[in-house]
PDB file of C-alpha atoms in Angstrom:
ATOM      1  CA  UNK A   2      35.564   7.081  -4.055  1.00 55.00           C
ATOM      2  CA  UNK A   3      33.295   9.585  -2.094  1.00 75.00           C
ATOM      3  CA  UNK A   4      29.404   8.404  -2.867  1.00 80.00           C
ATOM      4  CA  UNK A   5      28.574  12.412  -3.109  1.00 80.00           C
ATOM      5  CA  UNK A   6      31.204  12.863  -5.628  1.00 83.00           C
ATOM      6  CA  UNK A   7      29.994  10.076  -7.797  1.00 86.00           C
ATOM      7  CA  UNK A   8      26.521  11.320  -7.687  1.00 84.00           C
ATOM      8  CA  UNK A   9      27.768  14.506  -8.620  1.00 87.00           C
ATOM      9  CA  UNK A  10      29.539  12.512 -11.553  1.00 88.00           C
ATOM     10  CA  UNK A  11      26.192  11.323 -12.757  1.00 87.00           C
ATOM     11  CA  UNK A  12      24.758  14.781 -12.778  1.00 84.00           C
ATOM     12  CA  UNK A  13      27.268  16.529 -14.279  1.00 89.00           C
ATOM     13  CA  UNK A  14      27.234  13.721 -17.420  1.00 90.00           C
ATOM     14  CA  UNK A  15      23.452  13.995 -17.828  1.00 84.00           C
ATOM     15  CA  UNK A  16      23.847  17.761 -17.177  1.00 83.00           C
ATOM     16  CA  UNK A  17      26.535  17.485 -20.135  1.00 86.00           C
ATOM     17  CA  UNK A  18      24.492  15.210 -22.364  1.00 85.00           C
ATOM     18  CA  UNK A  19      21.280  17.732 -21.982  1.00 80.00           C
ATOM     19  CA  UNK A  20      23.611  20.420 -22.209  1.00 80.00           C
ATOM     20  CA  UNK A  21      25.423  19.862 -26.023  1.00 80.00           C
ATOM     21  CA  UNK A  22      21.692  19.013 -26.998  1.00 75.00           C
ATOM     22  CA  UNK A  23      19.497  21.912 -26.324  1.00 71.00           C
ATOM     23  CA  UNK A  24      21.276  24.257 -23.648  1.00 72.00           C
ATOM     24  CA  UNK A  25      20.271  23.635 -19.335  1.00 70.00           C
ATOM     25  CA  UNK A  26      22.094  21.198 -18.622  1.00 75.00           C
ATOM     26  CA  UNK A  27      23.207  23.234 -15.914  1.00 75.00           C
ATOM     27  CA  UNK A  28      19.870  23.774 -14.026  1.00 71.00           C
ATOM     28  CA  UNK A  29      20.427  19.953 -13.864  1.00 75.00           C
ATOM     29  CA  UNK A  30      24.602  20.232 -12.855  1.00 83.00           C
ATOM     30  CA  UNK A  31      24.201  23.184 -10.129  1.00 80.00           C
ATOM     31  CA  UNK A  32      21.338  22.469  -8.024  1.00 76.00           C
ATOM     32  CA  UNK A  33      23.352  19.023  -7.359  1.00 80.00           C
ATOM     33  CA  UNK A  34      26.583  20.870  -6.255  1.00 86.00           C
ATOM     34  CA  UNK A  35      24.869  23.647  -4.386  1.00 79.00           C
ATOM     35  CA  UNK A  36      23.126  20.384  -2.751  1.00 77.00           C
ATOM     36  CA  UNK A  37      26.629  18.630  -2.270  1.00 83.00           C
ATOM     37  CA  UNK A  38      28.331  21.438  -1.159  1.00 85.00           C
ATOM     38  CA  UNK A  39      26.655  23.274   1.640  1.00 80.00           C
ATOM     39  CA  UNK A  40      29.868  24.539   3.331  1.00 85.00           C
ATOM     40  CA  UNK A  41      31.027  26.717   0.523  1.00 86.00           C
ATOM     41  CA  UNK A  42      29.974  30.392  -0.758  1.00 81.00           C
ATOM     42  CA  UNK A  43      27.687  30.291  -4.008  1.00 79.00           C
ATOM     43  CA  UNK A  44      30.438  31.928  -5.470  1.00 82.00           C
ATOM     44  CA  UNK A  45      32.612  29.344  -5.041  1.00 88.00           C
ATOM     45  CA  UNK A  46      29.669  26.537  -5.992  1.00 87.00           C
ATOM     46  CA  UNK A  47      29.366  28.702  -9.064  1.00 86.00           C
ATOM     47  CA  UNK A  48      33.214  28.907 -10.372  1.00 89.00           C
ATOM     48  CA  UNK A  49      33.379  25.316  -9.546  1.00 92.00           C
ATOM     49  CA  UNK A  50      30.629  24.487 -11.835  1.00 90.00           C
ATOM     50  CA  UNK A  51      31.984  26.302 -14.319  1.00 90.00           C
ATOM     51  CA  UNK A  52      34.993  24.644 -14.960  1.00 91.00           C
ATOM     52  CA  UNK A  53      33.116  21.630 -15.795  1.00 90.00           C
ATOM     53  CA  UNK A  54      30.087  23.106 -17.995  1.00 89.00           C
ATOM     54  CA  UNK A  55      33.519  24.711 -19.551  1.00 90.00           C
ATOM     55  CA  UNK A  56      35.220  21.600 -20.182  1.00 90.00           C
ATOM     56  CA  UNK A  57      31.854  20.024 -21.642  1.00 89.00           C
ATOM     57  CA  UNK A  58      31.121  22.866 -23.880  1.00 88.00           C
ATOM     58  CA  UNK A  59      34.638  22.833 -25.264  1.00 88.00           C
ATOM     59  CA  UNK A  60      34.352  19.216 -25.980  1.00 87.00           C
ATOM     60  CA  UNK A  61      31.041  19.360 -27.652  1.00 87.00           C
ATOM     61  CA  UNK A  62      31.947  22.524 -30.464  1.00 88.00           C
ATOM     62  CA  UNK A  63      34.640  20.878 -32.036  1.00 82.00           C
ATOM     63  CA  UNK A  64      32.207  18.246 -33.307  1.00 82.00           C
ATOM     64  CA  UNK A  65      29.805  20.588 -34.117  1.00 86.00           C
ATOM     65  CA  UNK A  66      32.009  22.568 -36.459  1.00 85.00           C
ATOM     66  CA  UNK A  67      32.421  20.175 -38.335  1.00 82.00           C
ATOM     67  CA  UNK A  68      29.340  19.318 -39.388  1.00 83.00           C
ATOM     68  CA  UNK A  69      27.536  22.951 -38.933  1.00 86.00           C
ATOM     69  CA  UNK A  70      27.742  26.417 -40.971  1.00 87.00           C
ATOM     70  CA  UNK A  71      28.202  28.430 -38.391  1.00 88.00           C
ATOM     71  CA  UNK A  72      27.248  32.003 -39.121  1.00 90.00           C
ATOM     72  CA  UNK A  73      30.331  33.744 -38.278  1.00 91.00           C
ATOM     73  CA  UNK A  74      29.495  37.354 -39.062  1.00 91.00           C
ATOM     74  CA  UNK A  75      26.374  37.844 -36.171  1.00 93.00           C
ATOM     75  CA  UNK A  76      28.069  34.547 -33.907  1.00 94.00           C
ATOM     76  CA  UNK A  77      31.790  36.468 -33.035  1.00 94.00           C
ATOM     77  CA  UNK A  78      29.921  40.270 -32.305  1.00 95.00           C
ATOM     78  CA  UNK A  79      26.965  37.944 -30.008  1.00 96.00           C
ATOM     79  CA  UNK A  80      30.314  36.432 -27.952  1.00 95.00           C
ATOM     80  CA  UNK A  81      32.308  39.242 -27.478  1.00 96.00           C
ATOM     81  CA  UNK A  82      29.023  41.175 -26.430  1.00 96.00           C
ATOM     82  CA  UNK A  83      28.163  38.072 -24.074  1.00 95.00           C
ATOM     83  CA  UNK A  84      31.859  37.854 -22.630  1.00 95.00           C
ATOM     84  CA  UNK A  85      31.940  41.306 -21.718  1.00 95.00           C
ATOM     85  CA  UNK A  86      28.680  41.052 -19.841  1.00 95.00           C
ATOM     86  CA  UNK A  87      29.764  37.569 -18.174  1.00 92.00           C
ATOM     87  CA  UNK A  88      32.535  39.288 -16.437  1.00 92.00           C
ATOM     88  CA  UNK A  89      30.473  42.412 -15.164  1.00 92.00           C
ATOM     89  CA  UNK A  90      27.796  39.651 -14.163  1.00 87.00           C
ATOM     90  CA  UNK A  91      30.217  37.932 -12.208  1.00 86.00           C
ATOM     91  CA  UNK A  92      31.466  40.579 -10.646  1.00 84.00           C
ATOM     92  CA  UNK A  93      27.941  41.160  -9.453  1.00 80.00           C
ATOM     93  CA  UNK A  94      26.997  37.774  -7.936  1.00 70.00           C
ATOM     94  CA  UNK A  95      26.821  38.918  -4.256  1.00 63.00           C
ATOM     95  CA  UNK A  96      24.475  41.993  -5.663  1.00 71.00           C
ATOM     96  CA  UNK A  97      21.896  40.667  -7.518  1.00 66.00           C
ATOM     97  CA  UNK A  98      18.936  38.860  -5.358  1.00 67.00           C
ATOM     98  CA  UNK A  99      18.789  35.331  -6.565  1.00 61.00           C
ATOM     99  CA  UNK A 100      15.292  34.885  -5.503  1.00 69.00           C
ATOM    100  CA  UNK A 101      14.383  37.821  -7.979  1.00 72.00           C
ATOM    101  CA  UNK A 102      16.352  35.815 -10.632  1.00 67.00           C
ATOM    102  CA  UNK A 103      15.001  32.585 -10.194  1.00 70.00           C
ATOM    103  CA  UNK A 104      11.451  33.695 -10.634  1.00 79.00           C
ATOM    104  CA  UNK A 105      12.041  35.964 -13.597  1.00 76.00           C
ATOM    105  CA  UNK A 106      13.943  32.923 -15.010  1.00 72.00           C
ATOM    106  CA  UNK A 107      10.918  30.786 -13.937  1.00 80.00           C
ATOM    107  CA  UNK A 108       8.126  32.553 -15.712  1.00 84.00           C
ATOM    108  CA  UNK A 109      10.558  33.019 -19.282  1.00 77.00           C
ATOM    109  CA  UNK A 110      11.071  29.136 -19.317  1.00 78.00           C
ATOM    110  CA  UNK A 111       6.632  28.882 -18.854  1.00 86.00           C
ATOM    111  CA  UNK A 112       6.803  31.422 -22.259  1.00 82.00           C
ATOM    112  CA  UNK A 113       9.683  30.048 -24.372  1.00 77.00           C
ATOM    113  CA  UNK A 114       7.871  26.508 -23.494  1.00 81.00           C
ATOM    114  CA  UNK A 115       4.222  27.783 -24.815  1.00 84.00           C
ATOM    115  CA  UNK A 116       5.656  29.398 -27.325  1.00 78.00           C
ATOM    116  CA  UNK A 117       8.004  26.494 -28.700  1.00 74.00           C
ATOM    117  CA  UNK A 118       4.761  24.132 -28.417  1.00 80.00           C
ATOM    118  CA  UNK A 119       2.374  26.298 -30.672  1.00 80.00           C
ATOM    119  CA  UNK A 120       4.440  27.026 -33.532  1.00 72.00           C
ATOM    120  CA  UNK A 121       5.231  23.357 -34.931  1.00 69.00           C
ATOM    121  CA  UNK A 122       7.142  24.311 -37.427  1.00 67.00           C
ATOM    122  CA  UNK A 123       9.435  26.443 -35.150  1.00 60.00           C
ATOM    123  CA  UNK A 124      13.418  25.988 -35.831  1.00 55.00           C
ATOM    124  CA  UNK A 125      12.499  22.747 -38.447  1.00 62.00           C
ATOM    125  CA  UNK A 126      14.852  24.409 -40.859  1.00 64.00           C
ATOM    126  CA  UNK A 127      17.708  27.208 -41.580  1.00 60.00           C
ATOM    127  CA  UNK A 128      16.968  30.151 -43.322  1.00 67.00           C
ATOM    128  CA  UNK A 129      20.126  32.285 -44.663  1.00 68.00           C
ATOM    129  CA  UNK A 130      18.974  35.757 -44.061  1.00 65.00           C
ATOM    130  CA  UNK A 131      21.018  39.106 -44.900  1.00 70.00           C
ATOM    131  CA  UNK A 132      22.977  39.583 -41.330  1.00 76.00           C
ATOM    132  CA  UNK A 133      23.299  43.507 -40.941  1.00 84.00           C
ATOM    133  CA  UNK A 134      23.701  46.087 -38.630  1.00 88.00           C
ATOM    134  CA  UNK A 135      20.200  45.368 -37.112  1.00 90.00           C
ATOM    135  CA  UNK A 136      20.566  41.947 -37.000  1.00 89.00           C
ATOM    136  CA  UNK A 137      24.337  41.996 -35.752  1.00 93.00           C
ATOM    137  CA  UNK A 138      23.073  45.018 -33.334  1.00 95.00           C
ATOM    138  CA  UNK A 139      20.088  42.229 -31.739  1.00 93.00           C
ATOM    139  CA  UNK A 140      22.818  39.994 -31.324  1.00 94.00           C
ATOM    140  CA  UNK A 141      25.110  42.440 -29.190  1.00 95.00           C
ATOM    141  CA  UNK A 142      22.169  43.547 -27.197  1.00 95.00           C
ATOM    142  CA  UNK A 143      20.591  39.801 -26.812  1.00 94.00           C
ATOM    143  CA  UNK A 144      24.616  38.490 -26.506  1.00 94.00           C
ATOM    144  CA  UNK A 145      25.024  41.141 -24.106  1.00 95.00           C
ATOM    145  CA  UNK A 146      21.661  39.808 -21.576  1.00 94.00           C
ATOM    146  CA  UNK A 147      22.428  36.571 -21.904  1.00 93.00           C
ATOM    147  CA  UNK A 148      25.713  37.270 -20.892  1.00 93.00           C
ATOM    148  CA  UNK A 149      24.814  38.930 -17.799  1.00 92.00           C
ATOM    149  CA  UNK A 150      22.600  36.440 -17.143  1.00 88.00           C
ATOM    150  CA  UNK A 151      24.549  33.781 -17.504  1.00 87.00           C
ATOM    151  CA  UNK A 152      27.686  35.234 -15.121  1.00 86.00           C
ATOM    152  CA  UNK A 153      25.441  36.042 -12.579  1.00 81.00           C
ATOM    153  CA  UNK A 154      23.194  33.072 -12.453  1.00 75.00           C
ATOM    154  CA  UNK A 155      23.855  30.835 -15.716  1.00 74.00           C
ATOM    155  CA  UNK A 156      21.655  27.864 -15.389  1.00 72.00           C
ATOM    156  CA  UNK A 157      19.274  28.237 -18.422  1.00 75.00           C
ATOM    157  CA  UNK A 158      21.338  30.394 -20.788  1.00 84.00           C
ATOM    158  CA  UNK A 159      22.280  27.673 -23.072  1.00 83.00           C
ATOM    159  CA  UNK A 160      18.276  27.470 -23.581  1.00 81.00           C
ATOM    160  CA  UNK A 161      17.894  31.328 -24.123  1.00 85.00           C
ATOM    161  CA  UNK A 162      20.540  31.472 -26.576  1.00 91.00           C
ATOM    162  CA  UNK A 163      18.834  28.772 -28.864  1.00 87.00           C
ATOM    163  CA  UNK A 164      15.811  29.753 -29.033  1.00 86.00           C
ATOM    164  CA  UNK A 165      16.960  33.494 -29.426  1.00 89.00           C
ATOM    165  CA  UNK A 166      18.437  31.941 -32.619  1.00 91.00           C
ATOM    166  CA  UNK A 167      15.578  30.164 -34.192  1.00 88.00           C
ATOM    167  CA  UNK A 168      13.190  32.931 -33.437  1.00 86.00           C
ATOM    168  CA  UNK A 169      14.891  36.241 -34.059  1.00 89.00           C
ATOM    169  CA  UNK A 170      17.867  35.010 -36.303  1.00 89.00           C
ATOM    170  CA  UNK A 171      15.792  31.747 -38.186  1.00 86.00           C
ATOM    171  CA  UNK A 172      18.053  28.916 -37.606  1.00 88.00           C
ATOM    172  CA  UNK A 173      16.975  25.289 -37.320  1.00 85.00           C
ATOM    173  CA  UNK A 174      17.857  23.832 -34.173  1.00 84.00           C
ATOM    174  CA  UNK A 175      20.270  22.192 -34.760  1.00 85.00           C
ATOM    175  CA  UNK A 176      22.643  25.930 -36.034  1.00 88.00           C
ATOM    176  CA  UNK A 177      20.749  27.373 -33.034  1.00 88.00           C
ATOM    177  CA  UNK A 178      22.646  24.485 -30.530  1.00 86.00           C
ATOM    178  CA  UNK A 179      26.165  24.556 -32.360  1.00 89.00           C
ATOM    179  CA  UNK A 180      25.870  28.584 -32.272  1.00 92.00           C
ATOM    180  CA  UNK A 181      24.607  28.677 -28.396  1.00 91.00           C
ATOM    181  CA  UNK A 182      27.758  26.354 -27.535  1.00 89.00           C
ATOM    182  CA  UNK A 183      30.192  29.103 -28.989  1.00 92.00           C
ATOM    183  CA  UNK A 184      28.533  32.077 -27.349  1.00 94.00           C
ATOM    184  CA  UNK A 185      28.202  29.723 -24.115  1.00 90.00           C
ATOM    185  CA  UNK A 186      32.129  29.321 -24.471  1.00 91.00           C
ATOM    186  CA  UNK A 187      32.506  33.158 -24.206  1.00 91.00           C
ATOM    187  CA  UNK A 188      30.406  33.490 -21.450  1.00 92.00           C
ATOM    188  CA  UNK A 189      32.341  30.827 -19.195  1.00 90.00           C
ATOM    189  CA  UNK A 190      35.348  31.948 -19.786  1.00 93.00           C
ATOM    190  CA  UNK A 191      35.361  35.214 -19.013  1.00 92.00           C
ATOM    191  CA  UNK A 192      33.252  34.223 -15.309  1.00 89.00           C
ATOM    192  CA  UNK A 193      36.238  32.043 -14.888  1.00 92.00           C
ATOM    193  CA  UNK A 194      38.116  35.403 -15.326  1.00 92.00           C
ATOM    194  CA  UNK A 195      36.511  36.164 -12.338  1.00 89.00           C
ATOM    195  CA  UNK A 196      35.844  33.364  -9.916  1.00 90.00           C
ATOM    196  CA  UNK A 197      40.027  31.836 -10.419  1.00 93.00           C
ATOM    197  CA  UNK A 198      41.714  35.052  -9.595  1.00 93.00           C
ATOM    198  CA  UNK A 199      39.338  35.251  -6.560  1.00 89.00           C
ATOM    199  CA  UNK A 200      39.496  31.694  -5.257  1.00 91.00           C
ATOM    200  CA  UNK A 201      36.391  30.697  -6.109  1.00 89.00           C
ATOM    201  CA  UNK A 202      37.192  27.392  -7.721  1.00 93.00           C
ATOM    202  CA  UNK A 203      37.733  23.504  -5.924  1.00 93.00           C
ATOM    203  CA  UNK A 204      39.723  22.150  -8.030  1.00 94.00           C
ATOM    204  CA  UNK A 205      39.466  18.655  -7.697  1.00 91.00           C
ATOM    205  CA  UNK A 206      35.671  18.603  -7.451  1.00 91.00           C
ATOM    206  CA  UNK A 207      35.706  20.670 -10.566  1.00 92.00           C
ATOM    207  CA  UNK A 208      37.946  18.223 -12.466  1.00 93.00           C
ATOM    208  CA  UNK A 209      36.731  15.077 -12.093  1.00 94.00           C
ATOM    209  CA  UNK A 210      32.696  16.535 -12.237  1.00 93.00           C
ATOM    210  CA  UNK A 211      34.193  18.387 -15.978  1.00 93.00           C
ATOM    211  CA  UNK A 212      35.332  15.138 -16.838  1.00 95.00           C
ATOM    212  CA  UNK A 213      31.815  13.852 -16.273  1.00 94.00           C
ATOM    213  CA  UNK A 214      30.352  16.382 -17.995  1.00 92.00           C
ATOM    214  CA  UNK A 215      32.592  16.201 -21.216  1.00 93.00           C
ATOM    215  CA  UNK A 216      31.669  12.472 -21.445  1.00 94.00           C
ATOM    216  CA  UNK A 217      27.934  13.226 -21.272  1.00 89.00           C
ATOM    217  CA  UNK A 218      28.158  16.308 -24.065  1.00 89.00           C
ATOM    218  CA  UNK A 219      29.827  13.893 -26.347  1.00 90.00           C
ATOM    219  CA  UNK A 220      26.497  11.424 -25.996  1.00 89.00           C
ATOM    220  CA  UNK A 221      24.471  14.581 -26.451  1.00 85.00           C
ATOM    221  CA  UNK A 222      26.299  16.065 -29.463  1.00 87.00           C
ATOM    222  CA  UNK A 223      25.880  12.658 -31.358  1.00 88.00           C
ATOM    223  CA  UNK A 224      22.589  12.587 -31.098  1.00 84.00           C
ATOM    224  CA  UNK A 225      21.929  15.851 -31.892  1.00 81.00           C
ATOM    225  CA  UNK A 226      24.321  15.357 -35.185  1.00 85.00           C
ATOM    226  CA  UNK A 227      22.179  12.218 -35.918  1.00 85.00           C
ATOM    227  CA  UNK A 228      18.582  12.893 -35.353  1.00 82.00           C
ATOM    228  CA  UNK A 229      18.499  16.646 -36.540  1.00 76.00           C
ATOM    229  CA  UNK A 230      16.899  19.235 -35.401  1.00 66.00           C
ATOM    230  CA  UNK A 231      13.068  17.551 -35.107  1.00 75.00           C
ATOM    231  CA  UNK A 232      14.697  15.725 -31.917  1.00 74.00           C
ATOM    232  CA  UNK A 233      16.505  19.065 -30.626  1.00 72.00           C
ATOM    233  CA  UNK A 234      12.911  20.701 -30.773  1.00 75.00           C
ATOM    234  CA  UNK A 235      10.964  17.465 -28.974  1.00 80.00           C
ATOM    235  CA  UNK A 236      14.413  17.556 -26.162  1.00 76.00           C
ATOM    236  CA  UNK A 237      14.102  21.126 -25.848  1.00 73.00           C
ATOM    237  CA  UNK A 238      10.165  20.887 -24.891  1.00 80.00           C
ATOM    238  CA  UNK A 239      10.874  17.853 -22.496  1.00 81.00           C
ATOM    239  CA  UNK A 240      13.675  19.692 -20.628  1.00 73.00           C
ATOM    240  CA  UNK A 241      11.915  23.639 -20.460  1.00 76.00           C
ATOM    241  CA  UNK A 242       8.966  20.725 -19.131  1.00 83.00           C
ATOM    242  CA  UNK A 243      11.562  19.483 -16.409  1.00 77.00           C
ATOM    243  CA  UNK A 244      13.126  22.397 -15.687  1.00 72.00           C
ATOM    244  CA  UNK A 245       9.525  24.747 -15.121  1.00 81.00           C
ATOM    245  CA  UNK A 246       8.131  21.653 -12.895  1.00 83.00           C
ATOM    246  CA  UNK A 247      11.477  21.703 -10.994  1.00 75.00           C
ATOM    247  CA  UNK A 248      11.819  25.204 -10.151  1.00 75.00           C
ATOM    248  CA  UNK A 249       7.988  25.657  -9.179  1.00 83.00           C
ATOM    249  CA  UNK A 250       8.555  22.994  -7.025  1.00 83.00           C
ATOM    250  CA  UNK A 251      11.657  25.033  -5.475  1.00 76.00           C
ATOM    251  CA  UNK A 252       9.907  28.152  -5.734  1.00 80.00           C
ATOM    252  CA  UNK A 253       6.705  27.589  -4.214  1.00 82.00           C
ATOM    253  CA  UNK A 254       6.015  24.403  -1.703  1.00 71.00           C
TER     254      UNK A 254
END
């Protein structure tokens, strides 16, 4: 087997493992295929991708039903808001300057990061509110930029989405992770919707990298399940840590 497309098999299970835990996994996953495969379009680096961040998230929510009250009521409006925008994102992927993206991205991560640090207590546990029409409208509009986001660039979304759950919805972590993966789900498939149609997919790359990637959100979604969501927090911090000194690095040397 190709040494590049076992390296990429590494990435995509650690991206998959990081993934099912706290959301990212992808800023892991993508710079390794966009590295791997110089010859193709982004938009063809970027349906590839998401076959296998697919194939891992669909993996990891089974288990997490199971096991998680998931919050139906604001969690179906928040996807169908998010899939909706995915598509019109990935329609846009040749619009939208990535270098304006990647530093907008860059200083949100340096925020959600300070902000996760300070308050301690932050997504420790789940508090049932009252979902209404404000709270179900925050999750179209939030579903909705995330969405966007997430079919025109994705890597990071899986982040947004949890903590946009612990601190405008109060869940713990761990409902903030299982809830991210089903929104994430919406948001995947319809850029799929997109990028197949179009061409934009290698197939066997895709495959045996989604493979990779299911294995590793299996690891990460039994850990989550068995340390709670006081690990998802401490994860969370180490990877917005990673992922901030990775894309200064890539943003300014």
């Amino acid at each position: 087997m190709d040494i590049t497309l076992i390296l990429l098999g590494l990435f995509a299970f650690c991206g998959g493992l990081i993934d099912a835990a706290v959301g990212g996994g992808g800023l892991v996953q993508l710079p390794a295929l966009i590295h791997a495969l110089p010859q193709y379009s982004l938009a063809t680096v970027f349906g590839t991708n998401k076959i296998a961040v697919l194939a891992g998230t669909f993996s990891s929510i089974f288990t997490y039903i199971k096991r998680v009250k998931i919050v139906w009521k604001l969690i179906f409006p928040t996807m169908i808001s998010a899939f909706t925008f995915a598509f019109l994102g990935a329609m846009s992927v040749s619009l939208i300057p990535k270098e304006l993206m990647r530093y907008i991205v860059f200083c949100l991560l340096i925020l959600i990061a300070i902000y996760t640090f300070i308050k301690k207590d932050l997504g420790k546990t789940h508090t049932e509110l009252q979902y209404g029409k404000k709270e179900i409208g925050l999750g179209i509009l939030f579903g909705g930029l995330i969405g966007f986001y997430d079919g025109i660039f994705g890597p990071g979304s899986g982040s947004f989405l949890i903590f946009l759950f612990v601190r405008i919805f109060s869940f713990d972590f761990l409902n903030a992770s299982a809830s991210a993966k089903l929104v994430n789900l919406g948001t995947f498939t319809a850029s799929l919707l997109f990028f197949i149609p179009a061409g934009h997919v290698l197939w066997k790359v895709g495959t045996f990298v989604g493979i990779c990637n299911v294995l590793g959100s299996l690891v990460g979604t039994i850990l989550a399940l068995r340390y709670g969501s006081g690990f998802i927090r401490i994860f969370f911090l180490v990877l917005l840590i990673f992922l901030i000194g990775r894309m200064g690095l890539e943003l300014f040397k």
